[in-house]
């Protein structure tokens, strides 16, 4: 049933270097099976009107998602724009290559 692999990214730990400056470590990747889906047409146009560019949707097991905001699929980094659960068991991650952070 699951056809794709995504890597959910958890930000690296914040530490301090020998000079006391804050340093963020490498993100931690976690492999999760998913289904790649298309963005619905209405959602695409509504989001685009307010400057958000949803490009792809990944369906994952809800229990596997731990609020990660970034993922990698086939070498491309995506940012999670929003999540949507239809059944409670599965979760759709609506993603964009552009970060929403300013």
mmCIF file of C-alpha atoms in Angstrom:
data_model
loop_
_atom_site.group_PDB
_atom_site.id
_atom_site.type_symbol
_atom_site.label_atom_id
_atom_site.label_comp_id
_atom_site.label_asym_id
_atom_site.label_seq_id
_atom_site.Cartn_x
_atom_site.Cartn_y
_atom_site.Cartn_z
ATOM 1 C CA UNK A 1 0.000 0.000 0.000
ATOM 2 C CA UNK A 2 2.802 2.459 0.793
ATOM 3 C CA UNK A 3 4.730 3.303 -2.387
ATOM 4 C CA UNK A 4 7.111 6.110 -1.394
ATOM 5 C CA UNK A 5 9.737 6.827 1.219
ATOM 6 C CA UNK A 6 10.073 10.212 2.916
ATOM 7 C CA UNK A 7 12.606 11.297 5.500
ATOM 8 C CA UNK A 8 11.089 13.404 8.259
ATOM 9 C CA UNK A 9 13.611 15.870 9.692
ATOM 10 C CA UNK A 10 13.909 16.831 13.335
ATOM 11 C CA UNK A 11 16.071 19.918 13.933
ATOM 12 C CA UNK A 12 19.513 19.226 15.352
ATOM 13 C CA UNK A 13 20.330 19.875 18.982
ATOM 14 C CA UNK A 14 21.344 23.343 20.079
ATOM 15 C CA UNK A 15 24.699 23.409 21.834
ATOM 16 C CA UNK A 16 27.380 25.973 22.537
ATOM 17 C CA UNK A 17 30.829 25.983 21.013
ATOM 18 C CA UNK A 18 33.980 26.706 22.994
ATOM 19 C CA UNK A 19 33.372 30.449 22.575
ATOM 20 C CA UNK A 20 29.834 30.271 23.933
ATOM 21 C CA UNK A 21 28.114 30.796 20.578
ATOM 22 C CA UNK A 22 24.988 28.779 19.919
ATOM 23 C CA UNK A 23 25.497 26.013 17.351
ATOM 24 C CA UNK A 24 22.733 23.916 15.815
ATOM 25 C CA UNK A 25 23.670 20.347 14.967
ATOM 26 C CA UNK A 26 22.714 18.383 11.865
ATOM 27 C CA UNK A 27 19.015 17.500 11.539
ATOM 28 C CA UNK A 28 18.009 13.962 12.437
ATOM 29 C CA UNK A 29 16.335 12.031 9.596
ATOM 30 C CA UNK A 30 13.683 9.397 10.192
ATOM 31 C CA UNK A 31 12.509 7.167 7.327
ATOM 32 C CA UNK A 32 8.738 6.801 6.944
ATOM 33 C CA UNK A 33 6.684 5.035 4.286
ATOM 34 C CA UNK A 34 4.201 7.297 2.487
ATOM 35 C CA UNK A 35 1.961 7.731 -0.526
ATOM 36 C CA UNK A 36 2.636 10.690 -2.800
ATOM 37 C CA UNK A 37 -0.520 12.504 -3.880
ATOM 38 C CA UNK A 38 -1.384 15.623 -5.847
ATOM 39 C CA UNK A 39 -2.499 18.881 -4.285
ATOM 40 C CA UNK A 40 -6.211 19.379 -4.791
ATOM 41 C CA UNK A 41 -6.989 22.076 -7.353
ATOM 42 C CA UNK A 42 -9.104 24.227 -5.030
ATOM 43 C CA UNK A 43 -6.514 24.065 -2.257
ATOM 44 C CA UNK A 44 -3.760 24.994 -4.702
ATOM 45 C CA UNK A 45 -5.529 28.124 -5.957
ATOM 46 C CA UNK A 46 -6.741 29.253 -2.533
ATOM 47 C CA UNK A 47 -3.237 28.932 -1.073
ATOM 48 C CA UNK A 48 -1.606 30.564 -4.088
ATOM 49 C CA UNK A 49 -3.884 33.595 -3.658
ATOM 50 C CA UNK A 50 -2.304 34.273 -0.248
ATOM 51 C CA UNK A 51 1.276 33.572 -1.319
ATOM 52 C CA UNK A 52 1.584 29.906 -0.334
ATOM 53 C CA UNK A 53 2.635 27.412 -2.994
ATOM 54 C CA UNK A 54 1.578 23.872 -2.039
ATOM 55 C CA UNK A 55 3.225 21.462 -4.470
ATOM 56 C CA UNK A 56 2.775 17.939 -3.200
ATOM 57 C CA UNK A 57 0.922 15.921 -0.573
ATOM 58 C CA UNK A 58 2.248 12.902 1.303
ATOM 59 C CA UNK A 59 -0.066 10.541 3.157
ATOM 60 C CA UNK A 60 1.555 8.880 6.188
ATOM 61 C CA UNK A 61 0.436 6.872 9.192
ATOM 62 C CA UNK A 62 -0.712 9.406 11.806
ATOM 63 C CA UNK A 63 1.191 7.545 14.543
ATOM 64 C CA UNK A 64 4.459 8.024 12.630
ATOM 65 C CA UNK A 65 4.251 11.817 12.381
ATOM 66 C CA UNK A 66 5.788 13.750 15.281
ATOM 67 C CA UNK A 67 5.121 17.358 14.211
ATOM 68 C CA UNK A 68 8.178 17.541 11.935
ATOM 69 C CA UNK A 69 8.085 20.649 9.734
ATOM 70 C CA UNK A 70 10.544 19.488 7.065
ATOM 71 C CA UNK A 71 10.907 16.342 4.996
ATOM 72 C CA UNK A 72 12.976 15.016 2.100
ATOM 73 C CA UNK A 73 11.597 13.019 -0.824
ATOM 74 C CA UNK A 74 13.784 11.874 -3.714
ATOM 75 C CA UNK A 75 16.458 14.415 -2.798
ATOM 76 C CA UNK A 76 14.101 17.414 -2.618
ATOM 77 C CA UNK A 77 13.461 19.212 0.667
ATOM 78 C CA UNK A 78 9.858 20.151 1.395
ATOM 79 C CA UNK A 79 8.312 22.188 4.191
ATOM 80 C CA UNK A 80 5.016 21.082 5.715
ATOM 81 C CA UNK A 81 2.404 23.773 5.046
ATOM 82 C CA UNK A 82 -0.412 22.014 6.883
ATOM 83 C CA UNK A 83 -1.599 18.604 8.001
ATOM 84 C CA UNK A 84 -4.997 17.029 7.505
ATOM 85 C CA UNK A 85 -6.421 13.834 8.936
ATOM 86 C CA UNK A 86 -9.370 12.178 7.231
ATOM 87 C CA UNK A 87 -9.657 9.046 9.326
ATOM 88 C CA UNK A 88 -7.426 9.502 12.353
ATOM 89 C CA UNK A 89 -5.195 6.671 11.101
ATOM 90 C CA UNK A 90 -3.767 8.494 8.094
ATOM 91 C CA UNK A 91 -2.449 12.023 7.903
ATOM 92 C CA UNK A 92 -1.928 14.143 4.798
ATOM 93 C CA UNK A 93 1.103 16.440 4.823
ATOM 94 C CA UNK A 94 0.602 19.310 2.377
ATOM 95 C CA UNK A 95 4.084 20.447 1.378
ATOM 96 C CA UNK A 96 5.916 23.227 -0.444
ATOM 97 C CA UNK A 97 9.536 23.647 -1.463
ATOM 98 C CA UNK A 98 9.345 27.203 -0.112
ATOM 99 C CA UNK A 99 9.503 27.714 3.630
ATOM 100 C CA UNK A 100 6.729 29.758 5.234
ATOM 101 C CA UNK A 101 9.183 31.340 7.664
ATOM 102 C CA UNK A 102 10.077 34.952 7.010
#
